[in-house]
């Protein structure tokens, strides 16, 4: 980090002193991601100047790493010729990523500066559903015919591989473009030149359909440690591949979205410091209203048990402890279950096994917490009625068991209903468990105290 800060200071000094030739040389030798990071730290006018200072190749590569706002500003400001150079030198999937977020006027500007073939490909990709495998794939890959020899296959890779996103895995198709196998470059390198590709390829191919969700693609990458995944249409014809760098972005997006939902926020892919205060408030107020309204359920339950509270006033002091413990227990379980489902370890059909395990965990935790609470109250609050202490402790044991059960049932139930399980976490499950905890507490009190 310190080395990077020194590099940035050096580049800024070169800009201030007008040593643009040296700055251009250094930037063109730098990693494109670092160049993009440096660009984003500059004012808009300097961003445009510096971007034009880069070579065509570096400008295109760095452009793909910039945030959406900077990309839009640059495309708005540069000439049609410069736009054409960027599109010609960018990988198609990076171009699609930009256009999916860009306003219509910028999409039009880009499309009119592309050749007919590229324009047709872009339009086809833009028609795939958002967050589908088809919208994520690239067409820059190496495909081989199963009838060609290993020697011919290597010639094709040498000729076309430079412009492809990856050459480490080659895909084998038949004369109708059906995906019939995969051939690792390592196998090809050490193969006899006269051997045919169909003798060398692996026929057991794992692929994904264009309309499948990108999260499913991420699960396949995670499970099989792929560096690329073939994408096929409804007739098993190879139409593209998804590379691991795109999947890293997907995993990051999905994780961020789940975290926001678990914290009762509307998902947003905007950078925090660049997001207007009004939009931040709008993303939060919806769920805050929902939780506030649902929280009135707890108030209604307490009101319904006024008679019990009036006869044993000491019970009221323990409501926060009881609801807090139940909420924490439920959140722990829901977070574990949601993670398990996102990794594919837990499926809806496992609900009985999961529930059985969580109930056992709840019983162990509930008994220990109940005992600890009773001992704490006896030692540090001897003035409290012992039956009140017993009521709170017994209630706590039951609440923890129920909270653990609800913490697994609600996320799995959401999955069955085709909802994101992440919404059944954090504040939402805490609100539900609070209401259940109060019902248990007052019924136990009615049994033991009154």
Coordinates of C-alpha atoms in Angstrom, one line a residue:
X1 CA 0.0 0.0 0.0
X2 CA 2.8 2.4 0.9
X3 CA 4.5 1.6 -2.4
X4 CA 1.3 2.3 -4.3
X5 CA 0.8 5.7 -2.5
X6 CA 4.4 6.7 -3.5
X7 CA 3.7 5.7 -7.1
X8 CA 0.5 7.8 -7.2
X9 CA 2.4 10.8 -5.7
X10 CA 5.0 10.4 -8.4
X11 CA 2.5 10.4 -11.2
X12 CA 0.7 13.4 -9.7
X13 CA 4.0 15.3 -9.5
X14 CA 4.7 14.4 -13.2
X15 CA 1.3 15.8 -14.1
X16 CA 1.9 19.0 -12.2
X17 CA 5.3 19.6 -13.7
X18 CA 4.0 18.8 -17.2
X19 CA 6.3 15.8 -17.8
X20 CA 3.6 14.1 -19.9
X21 CA 5.9 11.9 -22.0
X22 CA 7.5 10.2 -19.0
X23 CA 4.0 9.9 -17.4
X24 CA 2.6 8.3 -20.5
X25 CA 5.5 5.8 -20.7
X26 CA 5.0 4.8 -17.0
X27 CA 1.2 4.5 -17.3
X28 CA 1.4 2.4 -20.4
X29 CA 3.7 -0.1 -18.6
X30 CA 1.5 -0.3 -15.5
X31 CA -1.3 -2.7 -14.7
X32 CA -4.6 -1.5 -16.3
X33 CA -6.4 -1.9 -13.0
X34 CA -3.9 0.4 -11.3
X35 CA -4.2 3.0 -14.1
X36 CA -8.0 2.9 -13.7
X37 CA -7.7 3.4 -9.9
X38 CA -5.4 6.4 -10.5
X39 CA -7.8 7.9 -13.0
X40 CA -10.8 7.7 -10.6
X41 CA -8.9 9.7 -8.0
X42 CA -8.5 12.7 -10.4
X43 CA -10.9 15.6 -11.2
X44 CA -13.1 15.0 -14.3
X45 CA -11.1 17.4 -16.5
X46 CA -7.8 15.7 -15.6
X47 CA -9.4 12.2 -16.1
X48 CA -10.2 13.0 -19.7
X49 CA -6.8 14.5 -20.4
X50 CA -5.0 11.5 -18.8
X51 CA -7.2 9.0 -20.6
X52 CA -6.3 10.6 -23.9
X53 CA -2.6 10.3 -23.0
X54 CA -2.8 6.5 -22.9
X55 CA -2.1 4.2 -25.8
X56 CA -5.1 2.7 -27.5
X57 CA -4.6 -0.7 -25.9
X58 CA -4.1 0.6 -22.4
X59 CA -7.0 3.0 -22.7
X60 CA -9.3 0.1 -23.7
X61 CA -8.0 -2.1 -20.9
X62 CA -8.2 0.6 -18.2
X63 CA -11.7 1.6 -19.3
X64 CA -13.0 -1.8 -18.4
X65 CA -11.9 -1.3 -14.8
X66 CA -13.4 2.1 -14.3
X67 CA -16.6 2.7 -12.4
X68 CA -19.8 3.4 -14.4
X69 CA -19.9 7.2 -13.7
X70 CA -16.3 7.6 -15.0
X71 CA -17.0 5.4 -18.0
X72 CA -20.1 7.4 -18.9
X73 CA -18.3 10.7 -18.5
X74 CA -15.4 9.6 -20.8
X75 CA -17.7 8.3 -23.5
X76 CA -19.7 11.5 -23.4
X77 CA -16.6 13.6 -23.8
X78 CA -14.5 11.7 -26.3
X79 CA -14.9 11.6 -30.1
X80 CA -16.5 8.9 -32.2
X81 CA -13.1 7.8 -33.4
X82 CA -11.9 7.3 -29.8
X83 CA -15.1 5.4 -28.9
X84 CA -14.4 3.1 -31.9
X85 CA -10.9 2.5 -30.7
X86 CA -12.1 1.5 -27.2
X87 CA -14.7 -0.9 -28.5
X88 CA -12.3 -2.4 -31.0
X89 CA -9.8 -3.1 -28.3
X90 CA -12.1 -4.2 -25.4
X91 CA -13.3 -7.7 -24.8
X92 CA -17.0 -8.0 -25.8
X93 CA -18.2 -9.0 -22.3
X94 CA -16.6 -5.8 -20.9
X95 CA -18.3 -3.7 -23.5
X96 CA -21.6 -5.4 -22.6
X97 CA -21.1 -4.7 -18.9
X98 CA -20.7 -1.0 -19.6
X99 CA -23.7 -0.8 -22.0
X100 CA -26.0 -2.6 -19.5
X101 CA -25.6 0.3 -17.1
X102 CA -25.2 3.2 -19.6
X103 CA -28.1 5.6 -20.5
X104 CA -29.7 5.2 -24.0
X105 CA -27.8 8.1 -25.6
X106 CA -24.4 6.5 -24.7
X107 CA -25.5 3.1 -25.9
X108 CA -26.5 4.7 -29.3
X109 CA -23.1 6.4 -29.5
X110 CA -21.2 3.2 -28.9
X111 CA -23.4 1.2 -31.3
X112 CA -23.0 3.6 -34.2
X113 CA -19.2 3.3 -33.8
X114 CA -19.1 -0.4 -34.2
X115 CA -19.0 -2.6 -37.3
X116 CA -22.2 -4.6 -38.3
X117 CA -21.0 -7.9 -36.8
X118 CA -20.1 -6.4 -33.5
X119 CA -23.3 -4.4 -33.3
X120 CA -25.3 -7.6 -34.0
X121 CA -23.5 -9.4 -31.2
X122 CA -24.0 -6.5 -28.7
X123 CA -27.7 -6.3 -29.5
X124 CA -28.0 -10.1 -29.0
X125 CA -26.2 -9.9 -25.6
X126 CA -28.3 -7.0 -24.4
X127 CA -31.5 -9.0 -25.0
X128 CA -30.5 -11.7 -22.6
X129 CA -32.2 -11.3 -19.2
X130 CA -30.2 -9.3 -16.6
X131 CA -28.1 -11.6 -14.3
X132 CA -28.4 -14.5 -16.7
X133 CA -25.5 -16.6 -17.9
X134 CA -26.0 -15.3 -21.4
X135 CA -25.6 -11.7 -20.3
X136 CA -22.4 -12.6 -18.6
X137 CA -20.6 -14.6 -21.3
X138 CA -18.1 -13.7 -23.9
X139 CA -17.7 -15.0 -27.4
X140 CA -13.9 -14.6 -27.4
X141 CA -12.9 -18.2 -26.9
X142 CA -11.1 -21.0 -28.9
X143 CA -13.2 -23.7 -30.4
X144 CA -11.9 -26.7 -32.3
X145 CA -13.4 -29.3 -34.6
X146 CA -13.4 -32.9 -33.3
X147 CA -12.1 -34.2 -36.6
X148 CA -8.9 -32.0 -36.8
X149 CA -5.5 -33.2 -35.7
X150 CA -3.5 -32.0 -32.7
X151 CA -1.1 -30.2 -35.0
X152 CA -3.9 -28.3 -36.7
X153 CA -5.5 -27.4 -33.4
X154 CA -2.2 -25.9 -32.2
X155 CA -2.0 -23.8 -35.4
X156 CA -5.4 -22.5 -34.8
X157 CA -4.6 -21.5 -31.2
X158 CA -1.4 -19.7 -32.3
X159 CA -3.3 -17.9 -35.0
X160 CA -6.4 -16.8 -33.0
X161 CA -5.5 -17.2 -29.4
X162 CA -3.9 -13.8 -28.9
X163 CA -7.3 -12.0 -29.0
X164 CA -9.2 -14.6 -26.9
X165 CA -9.9 -14.2 -23.2
X166 CA -8.5 -17.6 -22.4
X167 CA -6.8 -20.4 -24.3
X168 CA -6.1 -22.8 -21.3
X169 CA -9.3 -24.7 -22.1
X170 CA -10.5 -25.2 -25.7
X171 CA -14.0 -26.3 -26.6
X172 CA -14.7 -29.0 -29.1
X173 CA -17.8 -28.8 -31.4
X174 CA -19.2 -30.9 -34.2
X175 CA -20.2 -29.7 -37.6
X176 CA -23.5 -28.3 -36.2
X177 CA -21.8 -26.4 -33.4
X178 CA -23.0 -28.7 -30.7
X179 CA -20.6 -28.8 -27.7
X180 CA -19.2 -32.3 -27.6
X181 CA -16.0 -32.0 -25.5
X182 CA -13.3 -29.9 -23.8
X183 CA -9.6 -30.1 -24.4
X184 CA -7.1 -28.6 -21.9
X185 CA -4.2 -26.9 -23.6
X186 CA -1.8 -29.0 -21.4
X187 CA -3.2 -32.2 -23.0
X188 CA -2.8 -30.7 -26.5
X189 CA 0.8 -29.6 -25.9
X190 CA 2.0 -33.1 -25.0
X191 CA -0.1 -35.0 -27.6
X192 CA 1.1 -36.7 -30.7
X193 CA 0.7 -34.3 -33.6
X194 CA -1.3 -36.8 -35.7
X195 CA -3.8 -37.6 -33.0
X196 CA -7.3 -36.4 -33.6
X197 CA -9.0 -34.0 -31.2
X198 CA -11.8 -36.4 -30.5
X199 CA -9.3 -38.9 -29.2
X200 CA -7.8 -36.3 -26.8
X201 CA -10.9 -34.5 -25.6
X202 CA -12.9 -35.0 -22.4
X203 CA -16.5 -35.9 -23.3
X204 CA -17.9 -35.3 -19.9
X205 CA -18.6 -31.6 -20.3
X206 CA -20.2 -29.4 -17.6
X207 CA -22.0 -26.4 -19.1
X208 CA -24.6 -23.9 -18.4
X209 CA -27.6 -22.6 -20.4
X210 CA -27.8 -19.0 -21.6
X211 CA -31.0 -18.3 -19.5
X212 CA -29.7 -19.9 -16.3
X213 CA -29.1 -17.5 -13.4
X214 CA -25.5 -16.2 -12.9
X215 CA -25.6 -17.4 -9.3
X216 CA -25.8 -21.0 -10.7
X217 CA -22.8 -20.3 -12.8
X218 CA -20.9 -19.0 -9.7
X219 CA -21.8 -22.2 -7.8
X220 CA -20.3 -24.3 -10.7
X221 CA -17.1 -22.3 -10.6
X222 CA -16.9 -22.7 -6.9
X223 CA -17.6 -26.4 -6.9
X224 CA -15.3 -27.4 -9.8
X225 CA -12.6 -24.7 -9.6
X226 CA -13.1 -23.8 -13.3
X227 CA -11.2 -21.0 -15.0
X228 CA -13.9 -20.9 -17.7
X229 CA -17.4 -22.4 -18.2
X230 CA -19.0 -23.1 -21.6
X231 CA -22.5 -21.6 -22.3
X232 CA -24.9 -23.4 -24.6
X233 CA -28.3 -22.6 -26.1
X234 CA -31.5 -24.7 -25.8
X235 CA -30.1 -27.2 -28.4
X236 CA -26.7 -27.6 -26.7
X237 CA -24.9 -25.4 -29.3
X238 CA -21.9 -23.6 -28.0
X239 CA -22.6 -19.8 -27.9
X240 CA -20.0 -18.5 -25.5
X241 CA -18.0 -18.9 -22.3
X242 CA -17.9 -17.3 -18.9
X243 CA -14.4 -16.6 -17.5
X244 CA -13.4 -16.6 -13.8
X245 CA -12.7 -12.9 -13.7
X246 CA -16.4 -12.2 -14.5
X247 CA -17.5 -14.8 -11.9
X248 CA -15.4 -13.0 -9.2
X249 CA -17.5 -9.9 -9.9
X250 CA -20.7 -11.9 -9.7
X251 CA -19.8 -13.4 -6.4
X252 CA -18.9 -9.9 -5.1
X253 CA -22.3 -8.6 -6.3
X254 CA -24.3 -11.5 -4.8
X255 CA -22.5 -11.3 -1.5
X256 CA -23.0 -7.5 -1.3
X257 CA -26.7 -7.9 -2.2
X258 CA -27.2 -10.6 0.5
X259 CA -25.4 -8.5 3.1
X260 CA -27.7 -5.5 2.3
X261 CA -30.8 -7.7 2.4
X262 CA -29.7 -9.2 5.7
X263 CA -29.3 -5.7 7.1
X264 CA -32.7 -4.7 5.8
X265 CA -31.5 -2.5 3.0
X266 CA -32.7 -2.3 -0.6
X267 CA -29.8 -3.6 -2.7
X268 CA -27.7 -1.0 -4.5
X269 CA -24.6 -1.4 -6.7
X270 CA -23.5 2.2 -6.4
X271 CA -20.3 3.4 -4.7
X272 CA -21.2 4.7 -1.2
X273 CA -19.4 8.0 -1.4
X274 CA -20.9 8.8 -4.8
X275 CA -24.5 7.9 -3.8
X276 CA -26.7 10.9 -2.9
X277 CA -28.0 11.1 0.6
X278 CA -31.6 11.0 -0.6
X279 CA -31.0 7.7 -2.4
X280 CA -29.3 6.2 0.7
X281 CA -32.3 7.3 2.8
X282 CA -34.7 5.8 0.2
X283 CA -32.9 2.5 0.2
X284 CA -33.3 2.3 4.0
X285 CA -36.7 3.8 4.8
X286 CA -38.7 1.1 3.1
X287 CA -37.5 -1.7 5.3
X288 CA -37.5 0.6 8.4
X289 CA -41.2 1.3 7.8
X290 CA -41.9 -2.5 7.4
X291 CA -40.0 -3.3 10.6
X292 CA -41.6 -0.5 12.5
X293 CA -45.1 -1.7 11.5
X294 CA -44.3 -5.3 12.2
X295 CA -42.8 -4.2 15.6
X296 CA -46.3 -3.1 16.6
X297 CA -47.1 -6.8 16.9
X298 CA -44.9 -7.0 20.0
X299 CA -46.6 -4.0 21.5
X300 CA -50.0 -5.6 20.9
X301 CA -48.9 -8.8 22.6
X302 CA -47.6 -6.9 25.6
X303 CA -50.9 -5.0 25.8
X304 CA -52.8 -8.2 25.7
X305 CA -51.0 -9.4 28.9
X306 CA -51.4 -6.2 30.9
X307 CA -53.0 -8.2 33.7
X308 CA -49.9 -10.4 34.2
X309 CA -47.6 -7.4 34.2
X310 CA -49.7 -5.6 36.7
X311 CA -49.5 -8.5 39.1
X312 CA -45.8 -9.2 38.6
X313 CA -44.2 -5.8 37.6
X314 CA -40.7 -7.3 37.8
X315 CA -41.3 -9.3 34.7
X316 CA -41.2 -6.2 32.5
X317 CA -37.5 -5.6 33.3
X318 CA -36.6 -8.9 31.6
X319 CA -38.4 -8.4 28.3
X320 CA -35.4 -6.8 26.5
X321 CA -33.1 -9.6 27.7
X322 CA -35.4 -12.3 26.6
X323 CA -36.2 -10.8 23.1
X324 CA -32.6 -9.9 22.6
X325 CA -31.4 -13.4 23.3
X326 CA -34.1 -14.9 21.0
X327 CA -33.2 -12.5 18.2
X328 CA -29.5 -13.3 18.5
X329 CA -30.2 -17.0 18.5
X330 CA -32.4 -16.8 15.4
X331 CA -29.9 -14.5 13.5
X332 CA -27.1 -17.0 14.2
X333 CA -29.0 -19.8 12.7
X334 CA -30.4 -17.9 9.7
X335 CA -26.9 -16.7 8.8
X336 CA -25.6 -20.2 8.9
X337 CA -28.4 -21.6 6.9
X338 CA -28.3 -18.8 4.3
X339 CA -24.6 -19.4 3.8
X340 CA -25.1 -23.1 3.5
X341 CA -27.8 -22.6 0.8
X342 CA -25.6 -20.1 -1.1
X343 CA -22.8 -22.7 -1.2
X344 CA -25.2 -25.5 -2.2
X345 CA -24.6 -27.4 1.0
X346 CA -28.3 -27.1 2.1
X347 CA -31.3 -27.7 -0.1
X348 CA -35.0 -27.3 0.6
X349 CA -35.4 -31.0 0.8
X350 CA -33.0 -31.1 3.7
X351 CA -35.4 -29.0 5.9
X352 CA -36.3 -31.8 8.4
X353 CA -32.6 -32.8 8.9
X354 CA -31.6 -29.1 9.3
X355 CA -34.5 -28.4 11.7
X356 CA -33.7 -31.5 13.8
X357 CA -30.1 -30.5 14.1
X358 CA -30.9 -26.9 15.0
X359 CA -33.5 -27.9 17.6
X360 CA -30.8 -30.0 19.2
X361 CA -28.4 -27.1 19.1
X362 CA -31.2 -24.9 20.5
X363 CA -31.8 -27.3 23.4
X364 CA -28.1 -27.4 24.4
X365 CA -27.7 -23.6 24.1
X366 CA -31.1 -23.0 25.8
X367 CA -30.4 -25.2 28.8
X368 CA -27.0 -23.6 29.3
X369 CA -28.3 -20.0 28.9
X370 CA -31.2 -20.7 31.2
X371 CA -28.9 -22.1 33.9
X372 CA -26.5 -19.3 33.6
X373 CA -29.3 -16.7 33.7
X374 CA -30.7 -18.3 36.9
X375 CA -27.3 -18.3 38.6
X376 CA -26.7 -14.7 37.6
X377 CA -30.0 -13.5 38.9
X378 CA -29.6 -15.5 42.2
X379 CA -26.1 -14.0 42.9
X380 CA -26.4 -10.4 41.5
X381 CA -30.1 -9.7 42.0
X382 CA -31.1 -11.5 45.2
X383 CA -34.0 -9.1 45.8
X384 CA -35.9 -10.4 42.7
X385 CA -38.6 -13.0 43.4
X386 CA -37.1 -16.4 42.8
X387 CA -40.2 -17.4 40.8
X388 CA -39.6 -14.5 38.5
X389 CA -36.0 -15.7 38.0
X390 CA -37.2 -19.2 37.3
X391 CA -39.8 -17.8 34.8
X392 CA -37.3 -15.8 32.9
X393 CA -34.8 -18.7 32.8
X394 CA -37.4 -21.3 31.7
X395 CA -38.7 -18.9 29.1
X396 CA -35.2 -18.3 27.8
X397 CA -34.6 -22.0 27.2
X398 CA -37.9 -22.4 25.2
X399 CA -37.2 -19.1 23.3
X400 CA -33.8 -20.2 22.2
X401 CA -35.1 -23.6 20.9
X402 CA -37.9 -21.9 19.0
X403 CA -35.7 -19.2 17.6
X404 CA -33.2 -21.7 16.3
X405 CA -36.0 -23.6 14.6
X406 CA -37.4 -20.5 13.0
X407 CA -33.9 -19.4 12.0
X408 CA -33.7 -22.4 9.7
X409 CA -37.4 -22.7 8.6
X410 CA -37.9 -19.1 7.4
X411 CA -34.9 -18.9 5.0
X412 CA -35.6 -22.4 3.6
X413 CA -39.3 -21.4 3.3
X414 CA -38.3 -18.3 1.4
X415 CA -36.2 -20.4 -1.0
X416 CA -39.2 -22.7 -1.6
X417 CA -41.3 -19.6 -2.4
X418 CA -38.7 -18.4 -4.9
X419 CA -37.6 -15.5 -2.7
X420 CA -34.1 -14.6 -1.7
X421 CA -33.4 -16.3 1.7
X422 CA -31.3 -13.3 2.7
X423 CA -34.5 -11.3 3.4
X424 CA -35.2 -13.8 6.3
X425 CA -32.2 -12.6 8.3
X426 CA -31.1 -9.9 10.7
X427 CA -33.8 -7.4 11.6
X428 CA -36.7 -9.3 10.0
X429 CA -36.2 -12.6 11.8
X430 CA -35.4 -10.6 15.0
X431 CA -38.8 -8.9 14.8
X432 CA -40.6 -12.2 14.3
X433 CA -38.7 -14.0 17.1
X434 CA -39.4 -11.0 19.4
X435 CA -43.2 -11.6 19.1
X436 CA -42.9 -15.3 19.6
X437 CA -40.6 -14.8 22.6
X438 CA -43.2 -12.5 24.3
X439 CA -45.9 -15.1 23.8
X440 CA -43.8 -17.8 25.4
X441 CA -42.7 -15.5 28.2
X442 CA -46.1 -14.5 29.3
X443 CA -47.6 -18.0 29.1
X444 CA -44.7 -19.4 31.2
X445 CA -45.3 -16.5 33.7
X446 CA -49.0 -17.3 33.8
X447 CA -48.1 -20.9 34.7
X448 CA -45.3 -20.3 37.2
X449 CA -45.9 -16.8 38.8
X450 CA -49.6 -16.4 38.9

